[in-house]
mmCIF file of C-alpha atoms in Angstrom:
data_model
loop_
_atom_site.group_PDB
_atom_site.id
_atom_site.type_symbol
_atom_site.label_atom_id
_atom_site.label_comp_id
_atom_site.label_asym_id
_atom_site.label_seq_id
_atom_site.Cartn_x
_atom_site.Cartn_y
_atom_site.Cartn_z
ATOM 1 C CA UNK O 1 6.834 54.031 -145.685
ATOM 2 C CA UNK O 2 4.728 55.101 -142.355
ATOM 3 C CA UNK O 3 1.656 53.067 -141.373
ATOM 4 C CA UNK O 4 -1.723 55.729 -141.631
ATOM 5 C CA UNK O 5 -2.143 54.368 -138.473
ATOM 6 C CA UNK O 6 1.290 55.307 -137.065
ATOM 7 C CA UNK O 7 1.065 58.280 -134.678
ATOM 8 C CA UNK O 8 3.039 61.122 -134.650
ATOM 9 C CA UNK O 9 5.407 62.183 -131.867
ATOM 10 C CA UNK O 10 6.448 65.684 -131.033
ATOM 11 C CA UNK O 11 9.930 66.521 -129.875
ATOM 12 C CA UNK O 12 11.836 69.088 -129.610
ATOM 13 C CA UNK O 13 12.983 72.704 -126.817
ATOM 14 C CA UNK O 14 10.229 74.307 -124.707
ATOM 15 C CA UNK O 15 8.435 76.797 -126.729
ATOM 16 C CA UNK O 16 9.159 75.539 -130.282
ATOM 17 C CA UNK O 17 5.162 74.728 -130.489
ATOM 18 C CA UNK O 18 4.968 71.402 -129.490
ATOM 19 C CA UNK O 19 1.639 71.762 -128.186
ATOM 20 C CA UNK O 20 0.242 73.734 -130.704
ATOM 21 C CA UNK O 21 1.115 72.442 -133.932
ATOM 22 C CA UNK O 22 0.741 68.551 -132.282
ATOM 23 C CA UNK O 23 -3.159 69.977 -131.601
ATOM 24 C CA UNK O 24 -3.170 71.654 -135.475
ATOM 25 C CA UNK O 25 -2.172 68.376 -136.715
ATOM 26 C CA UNK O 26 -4.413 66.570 -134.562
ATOM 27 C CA UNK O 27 -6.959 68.222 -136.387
ATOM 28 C CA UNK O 28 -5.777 67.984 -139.512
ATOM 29 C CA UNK O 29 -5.886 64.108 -139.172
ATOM 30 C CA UNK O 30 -9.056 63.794 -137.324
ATOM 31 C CA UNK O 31 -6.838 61.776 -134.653
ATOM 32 C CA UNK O 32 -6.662 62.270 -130.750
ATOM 33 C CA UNK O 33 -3.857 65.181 -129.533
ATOM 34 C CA UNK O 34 -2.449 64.188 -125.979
ATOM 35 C CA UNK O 35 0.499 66.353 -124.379
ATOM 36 C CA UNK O 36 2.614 64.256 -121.900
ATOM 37 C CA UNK O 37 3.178 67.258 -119.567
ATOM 38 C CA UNK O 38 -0.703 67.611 -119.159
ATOM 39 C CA UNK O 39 -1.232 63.996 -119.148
ATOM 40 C CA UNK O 40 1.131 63.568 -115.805
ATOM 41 C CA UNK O 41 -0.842 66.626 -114.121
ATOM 42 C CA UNK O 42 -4.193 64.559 -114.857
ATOM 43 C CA UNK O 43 -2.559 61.667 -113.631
ATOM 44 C CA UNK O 44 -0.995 63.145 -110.586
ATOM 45 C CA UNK O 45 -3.290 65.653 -109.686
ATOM 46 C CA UNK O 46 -0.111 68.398 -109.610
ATOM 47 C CA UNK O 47 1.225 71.015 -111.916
ATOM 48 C CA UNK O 48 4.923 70.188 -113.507
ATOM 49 C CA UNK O 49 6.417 72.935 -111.366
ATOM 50 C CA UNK O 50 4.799 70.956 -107.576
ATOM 51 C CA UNK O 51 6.004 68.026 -109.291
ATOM 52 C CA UNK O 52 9.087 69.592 -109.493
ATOM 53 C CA UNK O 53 9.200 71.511 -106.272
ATOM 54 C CA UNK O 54 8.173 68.197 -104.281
ATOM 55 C CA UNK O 55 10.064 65.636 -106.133
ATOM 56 C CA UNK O 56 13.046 66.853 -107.839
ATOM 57 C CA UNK O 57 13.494 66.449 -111.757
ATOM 58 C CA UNK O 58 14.399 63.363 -110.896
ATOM 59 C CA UNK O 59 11.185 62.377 -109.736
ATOM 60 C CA UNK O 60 9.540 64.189 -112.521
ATOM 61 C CA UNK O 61 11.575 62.311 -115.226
ATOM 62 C CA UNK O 62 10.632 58.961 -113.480
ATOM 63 C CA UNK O 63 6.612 59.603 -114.215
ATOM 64 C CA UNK O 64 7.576 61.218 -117.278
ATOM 65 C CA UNK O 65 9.046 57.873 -118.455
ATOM 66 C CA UNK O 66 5.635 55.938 -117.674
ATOM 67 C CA UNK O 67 3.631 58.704 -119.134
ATOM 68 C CA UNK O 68 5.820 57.670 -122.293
ATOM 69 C CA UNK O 69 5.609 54.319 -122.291
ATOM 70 C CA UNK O 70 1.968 53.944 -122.004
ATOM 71 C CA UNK O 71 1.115 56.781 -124.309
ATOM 72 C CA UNK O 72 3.391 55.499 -127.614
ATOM 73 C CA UNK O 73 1.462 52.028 -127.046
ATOM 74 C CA UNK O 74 -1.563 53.793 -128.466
ATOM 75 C CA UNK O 75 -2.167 54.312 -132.487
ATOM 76 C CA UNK O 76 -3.140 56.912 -134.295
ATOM 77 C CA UNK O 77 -2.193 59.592 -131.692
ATOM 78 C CA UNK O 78 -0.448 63.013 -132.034
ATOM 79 C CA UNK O 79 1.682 63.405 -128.993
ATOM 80 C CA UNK O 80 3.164 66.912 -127.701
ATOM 81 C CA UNK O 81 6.312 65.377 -125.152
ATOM 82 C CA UNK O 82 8.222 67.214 -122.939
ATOM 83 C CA UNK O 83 11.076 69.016 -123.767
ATOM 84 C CA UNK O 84 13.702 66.786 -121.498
ATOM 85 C CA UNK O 85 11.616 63.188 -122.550
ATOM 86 C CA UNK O 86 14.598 62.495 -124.795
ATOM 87 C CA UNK O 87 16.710 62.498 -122.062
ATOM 88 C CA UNK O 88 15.751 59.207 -121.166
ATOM 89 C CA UNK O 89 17.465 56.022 -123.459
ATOM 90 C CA UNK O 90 13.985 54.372 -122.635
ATOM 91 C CA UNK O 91 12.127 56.942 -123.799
ATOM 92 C CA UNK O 92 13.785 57.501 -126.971
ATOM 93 C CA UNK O 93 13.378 53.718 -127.841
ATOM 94 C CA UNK O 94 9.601 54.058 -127.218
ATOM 95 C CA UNK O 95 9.257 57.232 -129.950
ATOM 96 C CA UNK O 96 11.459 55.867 -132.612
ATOM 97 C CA UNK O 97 9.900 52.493 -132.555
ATOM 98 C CA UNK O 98 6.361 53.391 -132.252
ATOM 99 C CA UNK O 99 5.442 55.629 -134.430
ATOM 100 C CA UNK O 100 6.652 58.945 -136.688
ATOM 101 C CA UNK O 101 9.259 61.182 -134.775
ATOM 102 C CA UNK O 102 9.275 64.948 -135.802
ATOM 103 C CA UNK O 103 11.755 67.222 -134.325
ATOM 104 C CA UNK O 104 10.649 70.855 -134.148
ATOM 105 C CA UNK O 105 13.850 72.475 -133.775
ATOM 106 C CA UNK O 106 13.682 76.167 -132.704
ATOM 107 C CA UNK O 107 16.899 78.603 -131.897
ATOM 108 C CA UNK O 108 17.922 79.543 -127.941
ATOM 109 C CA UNK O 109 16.323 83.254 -128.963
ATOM 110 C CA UNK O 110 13.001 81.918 -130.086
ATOM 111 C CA UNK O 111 12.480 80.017 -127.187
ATOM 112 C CA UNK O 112 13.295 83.434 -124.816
ATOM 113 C CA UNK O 113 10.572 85.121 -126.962
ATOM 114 C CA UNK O 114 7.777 82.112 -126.271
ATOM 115 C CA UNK O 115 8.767 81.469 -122.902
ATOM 116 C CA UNK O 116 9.374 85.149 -121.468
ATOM 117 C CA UNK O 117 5.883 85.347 -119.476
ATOM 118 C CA UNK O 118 5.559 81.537 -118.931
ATOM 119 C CA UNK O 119 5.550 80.680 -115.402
ATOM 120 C CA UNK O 120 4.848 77.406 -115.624
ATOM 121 C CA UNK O 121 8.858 75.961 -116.977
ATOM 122 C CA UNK O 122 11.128 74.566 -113.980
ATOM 123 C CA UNK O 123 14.226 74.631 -115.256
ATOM 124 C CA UNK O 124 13.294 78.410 -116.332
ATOM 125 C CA UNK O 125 13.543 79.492 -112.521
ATOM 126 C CA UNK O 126 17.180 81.025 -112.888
ATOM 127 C CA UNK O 127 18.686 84.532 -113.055
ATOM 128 C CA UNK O 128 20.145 83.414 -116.417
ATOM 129 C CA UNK O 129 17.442 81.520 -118.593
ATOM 130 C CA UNK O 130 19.280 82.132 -121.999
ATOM 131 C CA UNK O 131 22.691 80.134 -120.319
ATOM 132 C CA UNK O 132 19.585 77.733 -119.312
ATOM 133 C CA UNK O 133 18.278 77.294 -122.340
ATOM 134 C CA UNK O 134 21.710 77.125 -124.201
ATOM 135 C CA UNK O 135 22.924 74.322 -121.840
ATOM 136 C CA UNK O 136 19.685 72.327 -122.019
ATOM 137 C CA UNK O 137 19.909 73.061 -126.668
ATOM 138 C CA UNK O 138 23.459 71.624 -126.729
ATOM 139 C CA UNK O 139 22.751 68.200 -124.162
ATOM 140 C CA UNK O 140 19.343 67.500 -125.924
ATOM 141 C CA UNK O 141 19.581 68.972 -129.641
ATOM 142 C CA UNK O 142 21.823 65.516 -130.413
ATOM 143 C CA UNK O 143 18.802 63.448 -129.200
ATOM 144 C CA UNK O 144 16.087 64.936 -131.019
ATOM 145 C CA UNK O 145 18.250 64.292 -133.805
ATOM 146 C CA UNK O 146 18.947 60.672 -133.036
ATOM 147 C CA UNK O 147 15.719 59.962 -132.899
ATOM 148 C CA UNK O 148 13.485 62.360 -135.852
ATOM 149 C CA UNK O 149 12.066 60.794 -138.558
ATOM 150 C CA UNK O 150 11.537 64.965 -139.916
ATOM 151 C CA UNK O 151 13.018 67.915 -138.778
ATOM 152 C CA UNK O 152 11.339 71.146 -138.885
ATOM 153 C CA UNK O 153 12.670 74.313 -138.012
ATOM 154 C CA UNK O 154 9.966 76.872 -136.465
ATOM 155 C CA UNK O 155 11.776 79.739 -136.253
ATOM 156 C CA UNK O 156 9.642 82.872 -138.244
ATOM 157 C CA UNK O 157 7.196 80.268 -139.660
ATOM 158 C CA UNK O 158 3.353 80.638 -138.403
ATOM 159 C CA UNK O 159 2.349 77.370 -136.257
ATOM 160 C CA UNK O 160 -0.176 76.265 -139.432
ATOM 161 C CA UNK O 161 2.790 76.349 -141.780
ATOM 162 C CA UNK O 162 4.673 74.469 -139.672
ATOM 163 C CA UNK O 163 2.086 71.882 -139.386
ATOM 164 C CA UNK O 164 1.625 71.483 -143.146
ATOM 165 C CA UNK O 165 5.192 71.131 -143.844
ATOM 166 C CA UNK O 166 5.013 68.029 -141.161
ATOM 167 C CA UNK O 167 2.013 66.830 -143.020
ATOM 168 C CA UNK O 168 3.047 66.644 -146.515
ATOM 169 C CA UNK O 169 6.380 65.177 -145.141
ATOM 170 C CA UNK O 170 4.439 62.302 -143.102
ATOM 171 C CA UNK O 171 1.296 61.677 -145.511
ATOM 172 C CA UNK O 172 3.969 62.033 -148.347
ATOM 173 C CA UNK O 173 6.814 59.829 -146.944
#
């Protein structure tokens, strides 16, 4: 059903393990692991949260949506994306149509537990981050949805087990 050389996209809340089961995988497949968040900050030369401070979300979302296109163009890739990249229609076109789409969903209370000492999350800077987090679940869980090929839920479940679930699914499927 998939192409072996179709690469595998990452979606899903901050702190359901984007980044570290897309680099487990990555490994597992012998392919290239690229995370969109890092890849702006390479191309930018600023953390997310200057990015942020200096241009708005809006302004974030804009380079996110380059970082997107150019990065589903390549094959055989496992890409980590930003929580929000779903919030853009292109963006979503890009993942679905490019390659395998696995959403790693993960519960408002799991992401509180990853996310607690993290510094580095924007939309994190409130005096309520569970409201935060709630809001952003119930706009952007519908999205990852539309778009997953697999979904996974991480809750409980060690990041390898994760991964292996997503790999029997996509070598399987």
């Amino acid at each position: 059903m998939y192409r072996p050389s179709a690469s595998l996209f990452l979606v899903g809340p901050m702190g359901a393990g984007k980044s570290t089961i897309g680099r487990l995988l990555a490994q597992s497949l012998s392919r290239p692991f690229v995370d969109s968040d890092k890849e702006i900050e390479t191309r930018t030369g600023a953390s997310i949260p200057l990015i942020f401070e200096k241009e708005g979300e809006a302004g974030f979302r804009l380079r996110e949506r380059q970082v997107i296109e150019d990065l589903t163009l390549r094959e055989g890739i496992v890409l980590a994306t930003g929580g929000g990249a779903v919030l853009a229609a292109e963006n979503r076109v890009c993942l679905s149509t490019r390659g395998f789409v696995v959403y790693l969903e993960t519960s408002v209370d799991e992401q509180l537990r990853r996310t607690a000492r993290d510094s580095n999350r924007p939309l994190l800077q409130t005096a309520d981050p569970r409201a935060r987090l709630t809001e952003l679940l119930q706009t952007r869980d519908p999205l990852y949805r539309e778009i997953a090929d697999f979904v996974v839920h991480t809750d409980g479940r060690q990041s390898r087990r994760v991964a292996a679930l997503i790999l029997d699914h996509y070598e399987g499927g």
